[in-house]
Short mmCIF file of C-alpha atoms and ligand atoms in Angstrom, two decimals:
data_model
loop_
_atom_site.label_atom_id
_atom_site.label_comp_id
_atom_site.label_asym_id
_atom_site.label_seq_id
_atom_site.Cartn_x
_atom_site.Cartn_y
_atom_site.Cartn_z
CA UNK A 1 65.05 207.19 -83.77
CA UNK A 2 63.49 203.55 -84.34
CA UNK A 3 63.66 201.21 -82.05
CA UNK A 4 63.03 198.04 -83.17
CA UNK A 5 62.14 194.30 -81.35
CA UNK A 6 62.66 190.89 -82.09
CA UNK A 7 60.01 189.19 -83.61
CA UNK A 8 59.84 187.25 -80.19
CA UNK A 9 59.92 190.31 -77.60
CA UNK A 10 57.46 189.81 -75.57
CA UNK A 11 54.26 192.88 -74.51
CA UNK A 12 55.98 193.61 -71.16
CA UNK A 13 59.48 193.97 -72.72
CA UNK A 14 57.88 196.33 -75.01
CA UNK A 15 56.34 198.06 -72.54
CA UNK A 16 59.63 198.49 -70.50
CA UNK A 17 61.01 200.04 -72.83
CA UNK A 18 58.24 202.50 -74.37
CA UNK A 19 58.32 203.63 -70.43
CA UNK A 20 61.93 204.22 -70.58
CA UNK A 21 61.45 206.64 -73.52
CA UNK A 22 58.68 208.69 -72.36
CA UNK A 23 60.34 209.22 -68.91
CA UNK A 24 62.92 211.40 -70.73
CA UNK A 25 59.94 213.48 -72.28
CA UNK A 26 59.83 211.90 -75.82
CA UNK A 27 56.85 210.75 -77.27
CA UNK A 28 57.00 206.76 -78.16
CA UNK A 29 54.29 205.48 -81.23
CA UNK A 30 54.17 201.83 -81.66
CA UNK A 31 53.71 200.83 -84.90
CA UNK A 32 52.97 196.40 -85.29
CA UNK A 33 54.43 194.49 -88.02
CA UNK A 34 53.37 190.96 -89.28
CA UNK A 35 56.97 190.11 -87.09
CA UNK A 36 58.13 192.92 -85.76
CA UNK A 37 57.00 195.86 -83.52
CA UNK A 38 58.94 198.99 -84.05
CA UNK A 39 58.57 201.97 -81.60
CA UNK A 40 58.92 205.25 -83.65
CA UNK A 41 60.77 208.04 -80.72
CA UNK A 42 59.03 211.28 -81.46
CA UNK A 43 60.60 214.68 -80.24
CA UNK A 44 63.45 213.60 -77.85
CA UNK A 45 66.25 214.91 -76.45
CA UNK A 46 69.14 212.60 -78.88
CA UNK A 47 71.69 212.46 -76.71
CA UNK A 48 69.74 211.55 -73.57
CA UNK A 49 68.14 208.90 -75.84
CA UNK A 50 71.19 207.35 -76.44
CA UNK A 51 72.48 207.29 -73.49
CA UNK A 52 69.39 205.13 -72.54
CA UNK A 53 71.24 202.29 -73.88
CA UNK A 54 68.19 200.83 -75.57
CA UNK A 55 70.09 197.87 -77.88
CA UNK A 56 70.72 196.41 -74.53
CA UNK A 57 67.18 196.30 -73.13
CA UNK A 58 65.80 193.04 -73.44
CA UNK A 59 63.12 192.14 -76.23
CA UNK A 60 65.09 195.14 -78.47
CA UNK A 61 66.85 194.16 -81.71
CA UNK A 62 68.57 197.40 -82.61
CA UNK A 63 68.28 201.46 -82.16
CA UNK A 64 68.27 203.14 -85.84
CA UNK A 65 68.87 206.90 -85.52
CA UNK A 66 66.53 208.64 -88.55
CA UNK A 67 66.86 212.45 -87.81
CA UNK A 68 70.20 214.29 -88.49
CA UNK A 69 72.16 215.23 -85.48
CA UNK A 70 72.97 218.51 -87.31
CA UNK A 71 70.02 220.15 -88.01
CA UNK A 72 69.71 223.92 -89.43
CA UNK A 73 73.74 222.13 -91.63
CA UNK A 74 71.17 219.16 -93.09
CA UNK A 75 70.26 219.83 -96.46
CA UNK A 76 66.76 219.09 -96.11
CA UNK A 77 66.90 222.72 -94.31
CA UNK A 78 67.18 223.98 -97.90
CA UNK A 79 64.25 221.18 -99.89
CA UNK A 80 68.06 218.86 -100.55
CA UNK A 81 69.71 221.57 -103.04
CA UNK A 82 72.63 223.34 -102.27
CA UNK A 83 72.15 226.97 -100.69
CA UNK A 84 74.49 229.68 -101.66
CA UNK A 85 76.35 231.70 -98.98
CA UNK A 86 77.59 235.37 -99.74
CA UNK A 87 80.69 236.76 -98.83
CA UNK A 88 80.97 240.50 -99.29
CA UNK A 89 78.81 239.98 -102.40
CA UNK A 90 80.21 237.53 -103.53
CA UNK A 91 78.05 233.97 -103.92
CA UNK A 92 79.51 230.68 -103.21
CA UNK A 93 77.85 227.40 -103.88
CA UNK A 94 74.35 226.47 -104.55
CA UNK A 95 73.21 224.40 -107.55
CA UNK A 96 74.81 226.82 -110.02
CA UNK A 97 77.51 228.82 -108.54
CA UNK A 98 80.61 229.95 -110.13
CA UNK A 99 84.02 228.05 -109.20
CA UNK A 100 85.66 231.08 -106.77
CA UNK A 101 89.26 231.30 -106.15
CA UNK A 102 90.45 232.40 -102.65
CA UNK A 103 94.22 233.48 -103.16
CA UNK A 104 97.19 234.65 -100.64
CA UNK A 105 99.42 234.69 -98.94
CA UNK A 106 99.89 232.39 -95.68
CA UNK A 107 100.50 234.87 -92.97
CA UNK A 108 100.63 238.62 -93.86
CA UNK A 109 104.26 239.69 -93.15
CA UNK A 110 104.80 243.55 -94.42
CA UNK A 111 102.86 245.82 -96.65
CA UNK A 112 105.09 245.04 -99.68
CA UNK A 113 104.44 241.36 -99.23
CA UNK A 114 100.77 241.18 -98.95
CA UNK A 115 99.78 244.30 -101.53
CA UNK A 116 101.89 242.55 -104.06
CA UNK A 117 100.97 239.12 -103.51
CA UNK A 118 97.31 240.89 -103.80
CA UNK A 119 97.62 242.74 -107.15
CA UNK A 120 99.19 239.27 -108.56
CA UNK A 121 96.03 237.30 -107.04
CA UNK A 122 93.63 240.05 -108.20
CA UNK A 123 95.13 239.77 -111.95
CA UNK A 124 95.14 236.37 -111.91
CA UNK A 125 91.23 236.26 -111.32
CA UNK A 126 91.06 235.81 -107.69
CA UNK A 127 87.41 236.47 -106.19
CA UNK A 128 89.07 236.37 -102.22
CA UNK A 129 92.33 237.24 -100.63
CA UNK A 130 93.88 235.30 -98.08
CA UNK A 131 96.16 236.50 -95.29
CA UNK A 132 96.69 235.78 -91.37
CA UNK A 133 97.23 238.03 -89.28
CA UNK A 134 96.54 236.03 -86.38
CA UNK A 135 99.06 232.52 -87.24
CA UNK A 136 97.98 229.46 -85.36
CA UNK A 137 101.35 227.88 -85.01
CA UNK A 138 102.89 224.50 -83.54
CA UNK A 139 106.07 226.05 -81.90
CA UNK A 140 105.46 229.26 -79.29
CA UNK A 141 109.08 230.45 -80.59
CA UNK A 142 106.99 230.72 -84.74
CA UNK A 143 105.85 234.01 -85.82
CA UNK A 144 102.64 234.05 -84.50
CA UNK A 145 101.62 237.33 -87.38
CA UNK A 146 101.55 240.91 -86.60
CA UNK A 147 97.99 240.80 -85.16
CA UNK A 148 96.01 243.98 -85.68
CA UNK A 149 98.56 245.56 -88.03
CA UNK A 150 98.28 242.40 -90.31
CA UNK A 151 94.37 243.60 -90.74
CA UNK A 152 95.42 247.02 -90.94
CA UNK A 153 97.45 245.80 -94.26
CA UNK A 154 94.74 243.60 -95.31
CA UNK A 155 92.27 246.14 -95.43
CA UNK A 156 94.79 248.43 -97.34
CA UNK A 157 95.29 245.19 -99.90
CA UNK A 158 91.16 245.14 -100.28
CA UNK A 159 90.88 248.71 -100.72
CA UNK A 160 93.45 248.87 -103.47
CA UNK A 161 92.68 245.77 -105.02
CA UNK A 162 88.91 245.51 -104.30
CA UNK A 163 89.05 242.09 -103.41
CA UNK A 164 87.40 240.86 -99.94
CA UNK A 165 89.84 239.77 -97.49
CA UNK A 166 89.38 236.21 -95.74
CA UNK A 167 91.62 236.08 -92.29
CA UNK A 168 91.59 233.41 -89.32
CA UNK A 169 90.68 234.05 -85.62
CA UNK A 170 92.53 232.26 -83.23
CA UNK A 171 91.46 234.46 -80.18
CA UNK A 172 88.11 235.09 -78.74
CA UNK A 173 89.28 238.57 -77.67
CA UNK A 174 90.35 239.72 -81.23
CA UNK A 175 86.46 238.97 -82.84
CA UNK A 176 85.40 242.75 -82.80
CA UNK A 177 89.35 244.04 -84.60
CA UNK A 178 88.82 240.84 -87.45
CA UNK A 179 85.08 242.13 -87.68
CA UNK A 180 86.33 245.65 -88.33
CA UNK A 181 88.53 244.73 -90.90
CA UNK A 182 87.46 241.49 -92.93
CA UNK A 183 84.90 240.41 -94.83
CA UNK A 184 84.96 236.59 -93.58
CA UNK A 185 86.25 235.31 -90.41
CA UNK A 186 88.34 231.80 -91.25
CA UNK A 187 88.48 229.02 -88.51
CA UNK A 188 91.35 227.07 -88.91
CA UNK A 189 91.66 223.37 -88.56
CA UNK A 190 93.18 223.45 -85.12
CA UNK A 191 90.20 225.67 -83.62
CA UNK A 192 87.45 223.53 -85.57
CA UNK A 193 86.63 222.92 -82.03
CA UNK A 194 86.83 225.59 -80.14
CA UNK A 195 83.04 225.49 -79.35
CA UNK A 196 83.30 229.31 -77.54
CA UNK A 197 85.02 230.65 -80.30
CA UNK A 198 82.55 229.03 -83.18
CA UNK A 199 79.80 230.82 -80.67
CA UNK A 200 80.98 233.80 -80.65
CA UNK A 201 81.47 234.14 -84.36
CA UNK A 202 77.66 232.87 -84.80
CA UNK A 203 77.09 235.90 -82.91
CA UNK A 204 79.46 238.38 -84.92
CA UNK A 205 77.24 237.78 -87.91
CA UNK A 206 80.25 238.06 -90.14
CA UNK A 207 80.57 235.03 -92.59
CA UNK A 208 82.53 232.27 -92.02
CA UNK A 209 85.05 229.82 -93.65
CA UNK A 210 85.09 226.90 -91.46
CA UNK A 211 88.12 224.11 -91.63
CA UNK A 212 87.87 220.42 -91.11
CA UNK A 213 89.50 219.57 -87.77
CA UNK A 214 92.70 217.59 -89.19
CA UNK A 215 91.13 214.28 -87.08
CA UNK A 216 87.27 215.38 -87.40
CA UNK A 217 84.67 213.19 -88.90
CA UNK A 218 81.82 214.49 -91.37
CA UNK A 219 79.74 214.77 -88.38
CA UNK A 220 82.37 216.43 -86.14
CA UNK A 221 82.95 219.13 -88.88
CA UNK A 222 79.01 219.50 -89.54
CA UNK A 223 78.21 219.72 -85.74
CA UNK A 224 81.09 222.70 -86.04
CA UNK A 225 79.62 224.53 -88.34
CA UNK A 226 75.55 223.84 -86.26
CA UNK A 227 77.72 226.11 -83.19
CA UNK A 228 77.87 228.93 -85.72
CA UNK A 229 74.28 228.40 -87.70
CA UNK A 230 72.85 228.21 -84.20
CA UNK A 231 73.62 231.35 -84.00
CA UNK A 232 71.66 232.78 -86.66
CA UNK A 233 74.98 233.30 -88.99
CA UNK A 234 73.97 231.25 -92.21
CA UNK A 235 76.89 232.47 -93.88
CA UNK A 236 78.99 229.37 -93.12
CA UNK A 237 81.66 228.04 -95.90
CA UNK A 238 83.38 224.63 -95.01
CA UNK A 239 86.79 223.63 -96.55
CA UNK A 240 88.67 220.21 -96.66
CA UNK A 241 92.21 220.62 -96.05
CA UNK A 242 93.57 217.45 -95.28
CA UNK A 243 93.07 214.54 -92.29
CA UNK A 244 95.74 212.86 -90.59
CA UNK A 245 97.15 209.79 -92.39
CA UNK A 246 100.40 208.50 -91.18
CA UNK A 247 100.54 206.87 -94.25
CA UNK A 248 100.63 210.23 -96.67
CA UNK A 249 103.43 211.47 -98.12
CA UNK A 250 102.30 214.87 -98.14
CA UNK A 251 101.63 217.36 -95.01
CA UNK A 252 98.25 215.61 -94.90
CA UNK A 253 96.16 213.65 -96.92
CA UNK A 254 93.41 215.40 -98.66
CA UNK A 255 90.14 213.98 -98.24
CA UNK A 256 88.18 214.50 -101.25
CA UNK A 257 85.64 212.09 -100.89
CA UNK A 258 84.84 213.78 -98.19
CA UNK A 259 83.18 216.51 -100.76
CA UNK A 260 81.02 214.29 -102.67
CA UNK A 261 79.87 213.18 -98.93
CA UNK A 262 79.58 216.67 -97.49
CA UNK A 263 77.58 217.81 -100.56
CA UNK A 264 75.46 214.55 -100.17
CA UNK A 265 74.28 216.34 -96.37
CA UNK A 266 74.76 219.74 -96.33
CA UNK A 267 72.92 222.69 -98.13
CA UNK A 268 76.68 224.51 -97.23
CA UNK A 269 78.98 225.39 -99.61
CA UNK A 270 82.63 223.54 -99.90
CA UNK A 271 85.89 224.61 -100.41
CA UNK A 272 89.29 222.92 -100.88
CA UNK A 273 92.66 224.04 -99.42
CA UNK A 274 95.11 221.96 -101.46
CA UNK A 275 98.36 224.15 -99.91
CA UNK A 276 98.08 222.50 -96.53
CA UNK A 277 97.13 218.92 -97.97
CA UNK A 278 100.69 219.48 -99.83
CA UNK A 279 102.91 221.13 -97.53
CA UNK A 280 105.21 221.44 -100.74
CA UNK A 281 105.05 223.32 -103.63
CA UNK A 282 104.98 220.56 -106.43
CA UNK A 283 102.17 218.71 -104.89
CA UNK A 284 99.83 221.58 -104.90
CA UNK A 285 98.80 221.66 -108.16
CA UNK A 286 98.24 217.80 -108.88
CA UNK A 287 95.71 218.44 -105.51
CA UNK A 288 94.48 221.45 -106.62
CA UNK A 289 93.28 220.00 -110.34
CA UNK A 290 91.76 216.81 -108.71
CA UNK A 291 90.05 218.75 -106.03
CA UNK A 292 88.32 220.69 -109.01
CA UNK A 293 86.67 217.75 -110.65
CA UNK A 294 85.78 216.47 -107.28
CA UNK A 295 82.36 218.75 -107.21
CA UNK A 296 83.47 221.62 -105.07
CA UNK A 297 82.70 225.14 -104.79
CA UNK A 298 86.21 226.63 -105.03
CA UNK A 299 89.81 226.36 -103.30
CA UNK A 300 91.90 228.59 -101.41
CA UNK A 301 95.51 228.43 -102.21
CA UNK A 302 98.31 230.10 -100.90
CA UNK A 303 101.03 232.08 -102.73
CA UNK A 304 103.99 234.31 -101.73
CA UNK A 305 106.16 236.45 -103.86
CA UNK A 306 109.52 234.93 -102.35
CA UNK A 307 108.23 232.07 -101.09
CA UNK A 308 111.73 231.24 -99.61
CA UNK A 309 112.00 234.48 -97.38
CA UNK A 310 108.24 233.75 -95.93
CA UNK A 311 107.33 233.32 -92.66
CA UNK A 312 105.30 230.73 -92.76
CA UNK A 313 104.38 228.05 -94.86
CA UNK A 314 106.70 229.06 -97.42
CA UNK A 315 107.70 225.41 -99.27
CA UNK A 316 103.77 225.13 -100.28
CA UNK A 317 103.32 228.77 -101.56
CA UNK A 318 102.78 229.04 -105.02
CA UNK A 319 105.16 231.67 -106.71
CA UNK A 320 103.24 235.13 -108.18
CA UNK A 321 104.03 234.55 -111.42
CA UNK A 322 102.95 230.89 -111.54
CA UNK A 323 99.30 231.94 -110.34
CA UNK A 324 97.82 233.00 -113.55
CA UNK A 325 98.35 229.13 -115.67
CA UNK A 326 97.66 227.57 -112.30
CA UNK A 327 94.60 229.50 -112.25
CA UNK A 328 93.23 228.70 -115.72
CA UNK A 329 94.02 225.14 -115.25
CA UNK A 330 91.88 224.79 -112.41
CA UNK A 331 88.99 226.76 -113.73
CA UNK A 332 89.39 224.58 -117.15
CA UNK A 333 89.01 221.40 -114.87
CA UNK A 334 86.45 222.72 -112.85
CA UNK A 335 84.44 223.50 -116.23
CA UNK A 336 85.26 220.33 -117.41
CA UNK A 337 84.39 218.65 -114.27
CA UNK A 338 80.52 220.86 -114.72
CA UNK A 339 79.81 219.97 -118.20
CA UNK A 340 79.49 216.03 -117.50
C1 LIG B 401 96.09 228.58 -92.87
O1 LIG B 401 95.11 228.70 -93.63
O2 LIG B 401 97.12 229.27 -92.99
C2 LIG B 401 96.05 227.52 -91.85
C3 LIG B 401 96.76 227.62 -90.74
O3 LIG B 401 95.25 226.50 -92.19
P1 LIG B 401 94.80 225.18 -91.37
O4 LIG B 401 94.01 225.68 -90.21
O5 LIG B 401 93.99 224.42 -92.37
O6 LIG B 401 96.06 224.46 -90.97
MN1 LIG B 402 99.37 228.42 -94.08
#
């Protein structure tokens, strides 16, 4: 961080303050302007620096934070070009990645369900399959999925179908059954938080499709995904889904900007969920086709062959045999979106 003084501050104000920073073990170089003096705050501890209060110290114009507070996230980790993460061999992102299609259903809900919702997704060009077995819901009384049997069925749908299967953890105790039986470990929007959990998956070393918390800022979400790079996991995928707006019409209000400024400071992949931003069916492709020229890496999209028997997020499911033009029509955007 920079601290800089007004061009009045006098040489014991100065000195206040460069004594204030090195108590806290950080190294303070003055550097002397023809009007200003700026003290350049070398190797500290960031948050015990700012709680140091500095703007208020007499002599001190204003405190201008240079490093990122999310380090190993920052794309300078990668010399500012996008890295590519790999999921079960499959490569998403970096400066020339293919556009990748995660497909499924919401919440896995028999064998019938899921294995034919998966051959439909595999024809239809999916590179992913979806599926919860583990549902994070609002009401206690929901189907909260079948748990370990709802892996047992996605593992069934991957070894028919070949695809890797992408499934959320809502439970620190279930890490080692989802790491026996996925390929990627998904952290949903209401756990984007859930520092232990984002630890513990680090650990696992399985990759991981992150989810903006539905109130998190870019910095929130990027801190999120530090918990599980911290950890030595590099295989860290983040996907926009949709913030709180009061204002939206839909379930929530995708935030696509919020691409262009992710890509602008990460080196991680990004994905958009257009399903949840919808909440309804009709909305899902008008999302789905603007999130593909934003710039991003890919969506994940949810589908159900009866959407209106489904347990779960059933009005946004796209029907089976909608998903092949709904596929081309995104990839033709996304291409479209490429070539300019
Ligand atoms: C889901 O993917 O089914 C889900 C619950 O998503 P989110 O965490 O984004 O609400
Ligand atoms: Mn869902």
């Amino acid at each position: 961080m920079l601290v800089i003084f007004y061009p009045d501050a006098t040489e014991a104000q100065i000195e206040a303050v460069t004594e204030r920073i090195t108590a806290t073990g950080a190294g303070a170089q003055r550097v002397v302007g023809a009007e200003q003096t700026v003290i350049g705050v070398i190797d500290g501890d960031r948050d015990h620096l700012t709680n140091l209060e500095l703007d208020a110290d007499p002599g001190v114009d204003r405190v201008v934070p240079v490093s990122s507070p999310y380090k190993l996230a920052s794309k300078h980790r990668h010399g500012d070009v996008a890295h590519p993460v790999q999921i079960a061999g499959v490569s998403f992102g970096g400066p020339t990645g293919e556009f990748r299609m995660i497909l499924g259903p919401c919440a896995v809900e028999t064998a019938d369900q899921t294995l034919s919702a998966a051959r439909a997704c595999k024809a239809a060009g999916a590179d992913l399959l979806r599926g919860g077995a583990f549902k994070p819901r609002t009401s206690p009384y929901a189907f909260q999925g079948l748990g370990v049997e709802g892996l047992k069925i996605l593992a069934e749908a991957r070894e028919e179908t070949g695809l890797p299967v992408v499934t959320e953890l809502t439970d620190l105790r279930d890490v080692a059954h989802v790491v026996e039986y996925a390929d990627c470990i998904q952290v949903g929007a209401r756990n984007m938080q859930h520092f232990p959990l984002l630890t513990e998956i680090g650990r696992s070393g399985m990759p991981v499709l992150l989810k903006r918390g539905m109130g998190a800022s870019i910095d929130d979400f990027l801190l999120a995904a530090e918990y599980i790079l911290t950890e030595g996991n590099a295989n860290v995928l983040l996907c926009e889904r949709g913030i709180h707006a009061k204002a939206t019409p839909a379930r929530s209000c995708l935030d696509l900007a919020a691409v262009t400024v992710l890509k602008e400071h990460t080196h991680l992949p990004v994905i958009v969920d257009p399903s949840h931003a919808a909440g309804r069916r009709a909305l899902v492709e008008p999302l789905a086709l603007a999130a593909a020229a934003s710039g991003c890496d890919g969506l994940i999209v949810e589908c159900h062959p009866d959407p209106r028997t489904a347990r779960c997020d059933g009005p946004q499911a796209i029907t089976l045999d909608a998903l092949d033009g709904f596929v081309s029509r995104v990839q033709a955007v996304a291409t479209a979106a490429r070539g300019f």
